[in-house]
Amino acid sequence: MIVFDLLSALFICMGVFFFFASAVGLLRFPDTLCRMHALAKADNLALGCVILGAVFQQTDPLIIGKLLLIWVVTLLSSATGGFLLAQRIRRKHLAQQEAG
Amino acid sequence: MTTGLIFDIVLAFSLVVLAIITLRQRTPGESVVQLMIFGLLLALSWLRVDAPDLALTEAAIGSGVTGALLLAALHRTGFGTPFPSAVSPWIRYPVTIGCALLGAVLSLVVMYTWDQPAGLTDPAYAHLEESGTQNPVTAVILNYRGYDTLLEIGVLLVAALSVYTLSGPASGTPVKPPGPIFRFYMRVMTPVFWLVVPYMVWVGGRAPGGAFQAGALLSGLGALTLLGPTPWPLRLKRRVVRWGLSLGFSLFLVTAAWMWQYGNLLAYPTEQAATWILLIEIACTLSIGISLTVMFAGCAGWLHEDPERAV
Amino acid sequence: MIASPWLLTLPVILPLAFGVLTLLFPSDWLARTGRHGAMLCAAAVVPCTRWVWQAGPLHQSPGGWTAPLGIDLYLDGMACLFLIFTAVMGLGISFYAAAYYPPSPDGTRTRNDLFWPLWFVTWGGIQSLFLSQDLFNIYVTLELISVSGVGLILIAGTPGAVRAALQYQMQALIAGLVYLLGVGLVYNAVGTLDLQLMSDQLQPGLMKNTGMALMTAGLLIKAALFPLHFWLPKAHADATAPVSAVLSGLVVTVAFVMLTRIWFAGLHQLAPFLLPKLLGILGSAGIVWGGVLALRQHRLKRVLAYSTVSQVGYLFLVFALTFHDAPGQGLVWTGAVYLTISHGLVKGAAFMAAGYLQKAEGTDQLAALKGCARRHPVAVMVLAVASINLMGLPPSTGFIGKWMMLKASFHTQQWGLAVVMLGGGLLSAAYLFRVFEQLLQPSGPPSGPSRGGEAVTPLTRSQSIWMLTPAMLLALATLLPVLYITLPDALLRIGAPLPFSDFIRPGGTP
Amino acid sequence: MPSSALIYTLAGIWIAVIGLRGVLAEEHVFRKIVASNIFGSGVFLVLVALARRAPDGPPDPVPHGMILTGIVVAVSATALMLALLGHLHDTDPDDREDSP
């Protein structure tokens, strides 16, 4: 049991570290595209770590399944959301170039 | 001082600060983003006071749907137009002082009377057996106080209808085709939504969940579909939309009429209560989902292609 | 005698059901469904009246759970009186609206068709509110009425109406939330949401009083008491005429009635002295302010809307007059109820007549309505009867109500209020004479009835009849004081189980 | 020693007050709408936290039901106001710069 506790503590700490890093990135990076970089990569990794840490605390397969589903859905959503955001920015850029 | 308490203090403090920050943003777009963050943190605080049902609802409706509605409206009016400069100090300062006084009075009153709790916890739990559900919140909204919920579904219906009355010129700028990644996402997520929504309804009988949370999720699917390449909700026959909007309310009324034989409006006999509650929840979920989708489309200005026709 | 369990729920459920039906029915059925539905909904009130008359007050729980866990409906003489009032107004408005909104030429649904579902839901909400005995249920019903009110305003479709609707919705939301916060505090202080159970616990509590104050503030916004009336005139004047009649005749009444119910149930022994005084002052200010602004309007419907602000002020004098250690409170109470009902009836009738003139002449600008009395004598007559009432001249119910309140202010020696009441009557005379000065001019403006820019489709004969008959009947109803003095007073005495029963004394009639 | 319910009640009161100030003192309708949402959230937080006042046992489910209803009413009202705002923006050119 103690092994699982240690493992989950380790993963959650890692998760928190990555969350922190992505927050710093969000605040410090110069433009939207760079900031999205921080969010899309570090955040999802962090969430994965935290969820993995939580999984080690569970024995019920249903709950483990739900936890993993959360991660998969978040990954998909943030990838799509990031894509849509980037698309919008690019279209805006193109429009500005045409105008200017 | 325990760790939990420190967490509470930090969270409560950041909620207040976030509320201020949200209202001090320069542009509408920024304030919406702040509001959504505020809503998520608020949901977290509701978990801390043992209200998981409400935390789910707040995250789904308070933060998610409201945020989507605000963003949809900004799609029309513009994200980045800065707010005009502040109002005259003759209004601002008295209002601020008055509000601060109100806050101080309320805080003192609450602190002063804190140790005299009163409520209906005991009777609500005592009759849980007869209510046809094991989730006390579901029991309150669909059994003990089902009459309120009937009227509340009416509010939702009427609000959606009112949005429908706004048949102005077709104004909403259509969204550009969103590309293959979004299409793939919708292909994957649509079944997931259709799996999670019924689960949410079903689980509401025993654990946090229920029609409102499920309806909010359904409206999420509706909003996503509106963004997609084939916005089928827009092409639905208006008659279908009308039926869908009124489904929950109608079923509530039909239930009420059916209960004639048992002597009261929504007094389900104990052994049938579970069935009726489930039926009403399914109908309400669909209606809530459709109403919120209609509102989303209305906020974005995508409701009417034909200016002269309403509903 | 055993009451049918449907006695109290039918007046609520029936209008709501017609709301759904009129949403789903095709467009060309709507006028007929609306008229028939209105008759059925009004008929649902008859058994209630019979019950109250024969057996006294009645408690019922629509959810099968009694208070405190469930929601109780409660029918006493006052609730019954207001149910009858709502039914009468509802009948009039439905018949009027069926003639007012023209059927769409090719049977497609238009914006006008949404009047019916929204109106029936409002009707159900109002009936539910008059029966409601539960603080939170009152909140939900108030919101139901407000949101459908917004939809009703939007039927007009003009930018002015949309802007008014936005303001209306904003005030309704804020007022509702303030009220809800108050409900939360009161619930946490007394452990119940039921008015009756709450009034059993009379010991003053800090939290309960704070909650009461918040609830009062919320309801004051909804009742449009000066200076919280800012949202009212635009909303009432820019809506289509049937909607103005609904809002000014019925909806304004609702918040005031709820306020009195809550106050007399919860505060009557612990009423802080200051609050009734404050309400009296605000009411007086409303009388004057509404009257003065009504004098400055150039549109007939605007005049009527500001007159509502002024008349609402009268109602709030009841608080200053009642919470006083002097005899004659029953008088005030009956007077205020008379005033509420007569104002609802005549304001409904006046807006109907104004809507008729607007439709017939294409505008409701006072200058353009010059000489209208010649062309539309019946509509102007309705306005005249309404004016008699608004000014408080005998033999109208408006006179009886105001006179009772005036007498009470002499009893309690509140001379200031008496002066304001008399002055308010003069003010209303002034702004109404200004209207009639135009309407009664011997000759109209030169061109025919198409001034004001809008194209006017002439009203058909049956349309005119169906629009003017309800207006006339509503207006005339207020001139039958004989019926009114005995019947409502007797009804008001029945039950009155809320603590104000001891306010109603024998000899309460003038 | 304060309980967490008290802390959240006080926070709710102040959030509500901030929102109320925003509604009353702001000119721009969109900001008023955001402020009214904050006001509502504060009111709901007060009610939820008060329901947890009893030191032990489950929280009171009746206020929970009330808030569930309140949230739905608030979101309906918000949606309606936003739709009106957008409609005004599109149909009424005077309305672009400032608000009614």
mmCIF file of C-alpha atoms in Angstrom, chain C residues 172-321:
data_model
loop_
_atom_site.group_PDB
_atom_site.id
_atom_site.type_symbol
_atom_site.label_atom_id
_atom_site.label_comp_id
_atom_site.label_asym_id
_atom_site.label_seq_id
_atom_site.Cartn_x
_atom_site.Cartn_y
_atom_site.Cartn_z
ATOM 1 C CA ALA C 172 -36.253 41.577 -12.635
ATOM 2 C CA LEU C 173 -33.097 39.500 -12.296
ATOM 3 C CA ILE C 174 -31.551 41.788 -9.697
ATOM 4 C CA ALA C 175 -34.793 42.172 -7.755
ATOM 5 C CA GLY C 176 -35.228 38.409 -7.808
ATOM 6 C CA LEU C 177 -31.727 37.779 -6.510
ATOM 7 C CA VAL C 178 -32.084 40.334 -3.727
ATOM 8 C CA TYR C 179 -35.344 38.682 -2.761
ATOM 9 C CA LEU C 180 -33.736 35.224 -2.933
ATOM 10 C CA LEU C 181 -30.928 36.298 -0.615
ATOM 11 C CA GLY C 182 -33.559 37.483 1.825
ATOM 12 C CA VAL C 183 -35.410 34.178 1.541
ATOM 13 C CA GLY C 184 -32.180 32.328 2.284
ATOM 14 C CA LEU C 185 -31.605 34.336 5.448
ATOM 15 C CA VAL C 186 -35.177 33.989 6.644
ATOM 16 C CA TYR C 187 -35.115 30.254 6.002
ATOM 17 C CA ASN C 188 -31.955 29.925 8.012
ATOM 18 C CA ALA C 189 -33.468 31.904 10.846
ATOM 19 C CA VAL C 190 -36.828 30.163 11.163
ATOM 20 C CA GLY C 191 -36.266 26.811 9.459
ATOM 21 C CA THR C 192 -39.261 26.975 7.159
ATOM 22 C CA LEU C 193 -40.337 28.605 3.943
ATOM 23 C CA ASP C 194 -44.020 28.510 4.724
ATOM 24 C CA LEU C 195 -45.597 31.857 5.499
ATOM 25 C CA GLN C 196 -48.056 30.459 7.968
ATOM 26 C CA LEU C 197 -45.482 28.454 9.917
ATOM 27 C CA MET C 198 -43.207 31.464 9.794
ATOM 28 C CA SER C 199 -45.789 33.766 11.281
ATOM 29 C CA ASP C 200 -46.168 31.370 14.196
ATOM 30 C CA GLN C 201 -42.614 32.166 15.196
ATOM 31 C CA LEU C 202 -43.003 35.732 16.129
ATOM 32 C CA GLN C 203 -39.920 36.310 18.207
ATOM 33 C CA PRO C 204 -37.812 38.898 16.491
ATOM 34 C CA GLY C 205 -34.515 37.651 15.203
ATOM 35 C CA LEU C 206 -31.672 39.598 13.734
ATOM 36 C CA MET C 207 -31.253 37.300 10.779
ATOM 37 C CA LYS C 208 -34.964 37.060 10.144
ATOM 38 C CA ASN C 209 -35.361 40.820 10.133
ATOM 39 C CA THR C 210 -32.403 41.291 7.803
ATOM 40 C CA GLY C 211 -33.846 38.703 5.476
ATOM 41 C CA MET C 212 -37.221 40.416 5.614
ATOM 42 C CA ALA C 213 -35.631 43.737 4.742
ATOM 43 C CA LEU C 214 -33.888 42.201 1.721
ATOM 44 C CA MET C 215 -37.059 40.499 0.549
ATOM 45 C CA THR C 216 -38.898 43.792 0.886
ATOM 46 C CA ALA C 217 -36.250 45.570 -1.153
ATOM 47 C CA GLY C 218 -36.500 42.991 -3.918
ATOM 48 C CA LEU C 219 -40.272 43.218 -4.037
ATOM 49 C CA LEU C 220 -40.167 47.014 -4.003
ATOM 50 C CA ILE C 221 -38.147 46.962 -7.214
ATOM 51 C CA LYS C 222 -40.648 44.587 -8.757
ATOM 52 C CA ALA C 223 -43.549 46.731 -7.560
ATOM 53 C CA ALA C 224 -41.910 49.817 -9.115
ATOM 54 C CA LEU C 225 -42.024 52.012 -6.050
ATOM 55 C CA PHE C 226 -40.323 55.365 -6.522
ATOM 56 C CA PRO C 227 -37.302 55.638 -6.955
ATOM 57 C CA LEU C 228 -37.107 52.050 -8.167
ATOM 58 C CA HIS C 229 -39.656 52.653 -10.925
ATOM 59 C CA PHE C 230 -37.136 53.563 -13.639
ATOM 60 C CA TRP C 231 -37.868 50.448 -15.681
ATOM 61 C CA LEU C 232 -41.624 50.718 -15.737
ATOM 62 C CA PRO C 233 -42.762 53.557 -18.033
ATOM 63 C CA LYS C 234 -40.779 52.528 -21.091
ATOM 64 C CA ALA C 235 -41.738 48.889 -20.759
ATOM 65 C CA HIS C 236 -45.409 49.615 -20.313
ATOM 66 C CA ALA C 237 -45.650 52.245 -23.008
ATOM 67 C CA ASP C 238 -43.563 50.567 -25.723
ATOM 68 C CA ALA C 239 -45.290 47.200 -25.563
ATOM 69 C CA THR C 240 -48.298 46.389 -27.717
ATOM 70 C CA ALA C 241 -51.611 47.370 -26.110
ATOM 71 C CA PRO C 242 -52.765 43.953 -24.814
ATOM 72 C CA VAL C 243 -49.337 43.519 -23.246
ATOM 73 C CA SER C 244 -49.488 46.963 -21.648
ATOM 74 C CA ALA C 245 -52.834 45.960 -20.181
ATOM 75 C CA VAL C 246 -51.307 42.758 -18.785
ATOM 76 C CA LEU C 247 -48.303 44.536 -17.325
ATOM 77 C CA SER C 248 -49.978 47.652 -15.962
ATOM 78 C CA GLY C 249 -53.227 46.018 -14.944
ATOM 79 C CA LEU C 250 -52.047 42.730 -13.492
ATOM 80 C CA VAL C 251 -48.314 42.352 -13.094
ATOM 81 C CA VAL C 252 -47.708 45.547 -11.133
ATOM 82 C CA THR C 253 -50.385 44.481 -8.668
ATOM 83 C CA VAL C 254 -48.721 41.163 -8.015
ATOM 84 C CA ALA C 255 -45.568 42.356 -6.290
ATOM 85 C CA PHE C 256 -47.551 44.688 -4.071
ATOM 86 C CA VAL C 257 -49.961 41.969 -2.963
ATOM 87 C CA MET C 258 -47.081 39.624 -2.205
ATOM 88 C CA LEU C 259 -45.364 42.321 -0.211
ATOM 89 C CA THR C 260 -48.405 42.881 1.960
ATOM 90 C CA ARG C 261 -48.815 39.147 2.468
ATOM 91 C CA ILE C 262 -45.257 38.699 3.583
ATOM 92 C CA TRP C 263 -45.302 41.751 5.781
ATOM 93 C CA PHE C 264 -48.480 40.924 7.547
ATOM 94 C CA ALA C 265 -47.331 37.347 8.029
ATOM 95 C CA GLY C 266 -43.875 38.037 9.296
ATOM 96 C CA LEU C 267 -43.421 41.535 10.457
ATOM 97 C CA HIS C 268 -46.651 42.607 11.924
ATOM 98 C CA GLN C 269 -45.549 42.379 15.531
ATOM 99 C CA LEU C 270 -41.959 43.271 14.979
ATOM 100 C CA ALA C 271 -42.357 45.940 12.369
ATOM 101 C CA PRO C 272 -39.611 48.430 12.918
ATOM 102 C CA PHE C 273 -41.181 51.821 13.112
ATOM 103 C CA LEU C 274 -38.909 53.374 10.543
ATOM 104 C CA LEU C 275 -39.644 51.078 7.622
ATOM 105 C CA PRO C 276 -43.393 51.776 7.298
ATOM 106 C CA LYS C 277 -42.677 55.476 7.570
ATOM 107 C CA LEU C 278 -40.051 55.187 4.868
ATOM 108 C CA LEU C 279 -42.447 53.313 2.592
ATOM 109 C CA GLY C 280 -45.039 56.022 3.201
ATOM 110 C CA ILE C 281 -42.573 58.739 2.210
ATOM 111 C CA LEU C 282 -41.462 56.858 -0.901
ATOM 112 C CA GLY C 283 -45.082 56.229 -1.818
ATOM 113 C CA SER C 284 -45.858 59.944 -1.499
ATOM 114 C CA ALA C 285 -42.831 60.814 -3.594
ATOM 115 C CA GLY C 286 -43.994 58.308 -6.206
ATOM 116 C CA ILE C 287 -47.448 59.883 -6.345
ATOM 117 C CA VAL C 288 -46.011 63.299 -7.008
ATOM 118 C CA TRP C 289 -43.171 62.256 -9.301
ATOM 119 C CA GLY C 290 -45.320 60.005 -11.465
ATOM 120 C CA GLY C 291 -47.982 62.711 -11.733
ATOM 121 C CA VAL C 292 -45.522 65.421 -12.683
ATOM 122 C CA LEU C 293 -43.858 63.276 -15.340
ATOM 123 C CA ALA C 294 -47.219 62.198 -16.698
ATOM 124 C CA LEU C 295 -47.936 65.890 -17.256
ATOM 125 C CA ARG C 296 -44.904 66.180 -19.499
ATOM 126 C CA GLN C 297 -45.550 63.250 -21.840
ATOM 127 C CA HIS C 298 -46.579 63.616 -25.448
ATOM 128 C CA ARG C 299 -47.858 60.112 -26.016
ATOM 129 C CA LEU C 300 -51.080 58.711 -24.614
ATOM 130 C CA LYS C 301 -49.558 55.392 -23.535
ATOM 131 C CA ARG C 302 -46.687 57.187 -21.841
ATOM 132 C CA VAL C 303 -49.167 59.273 -19.831
ATOM 133 C CA LEU C 304 -50.913 56.107 -18.727
ATOM 134 C CA ALA C 305 -47.601 54.423 -17.847
ATOM 135 C CA TYR C 306 -46.488 57.312 -15.647
ATOM 136 C CA SER C 307 -49.919 57.352 -14.097
ATOM 137 C CA THR C 308 -49.205 53.760 -13.031
ATOM 138 C CA VAL C 309 -46.078 54.943 -11.204
ATOM 139 C CA SER C 310 -48.228 57.499 -9.424
ATOM 140 C CA GLN C 311 -51.006 55.064 -8.524
ATOM 141 C CA VAL C 312 -48.518 52.491 -7.209
ATOM 142 C CA GLY C 313 -47.434 55.195 -4.793
ATOM 143 C CA TYR C 314 -50.937 55.297 -3.319
ATOM 144 C CA LEU C 315 -50.809 51.592 -2.588
ATOM 145 C CA PHE C 316 -47.681 51.947 -0.517
ATOM 146 C CA LEU C 317 -49.259 54.447 1.797
ATOM 147 C CA VAL C 318 -51.019 51.456 3.287
ATOM 148 C CA PHE C 319 -47.857 50.527 5.165
ATOM 149 C CA ALA C 320 -47.534 53.922 6.768
ATOM 150 C CA LEU C 321 -51.215 53.939 7.653
#
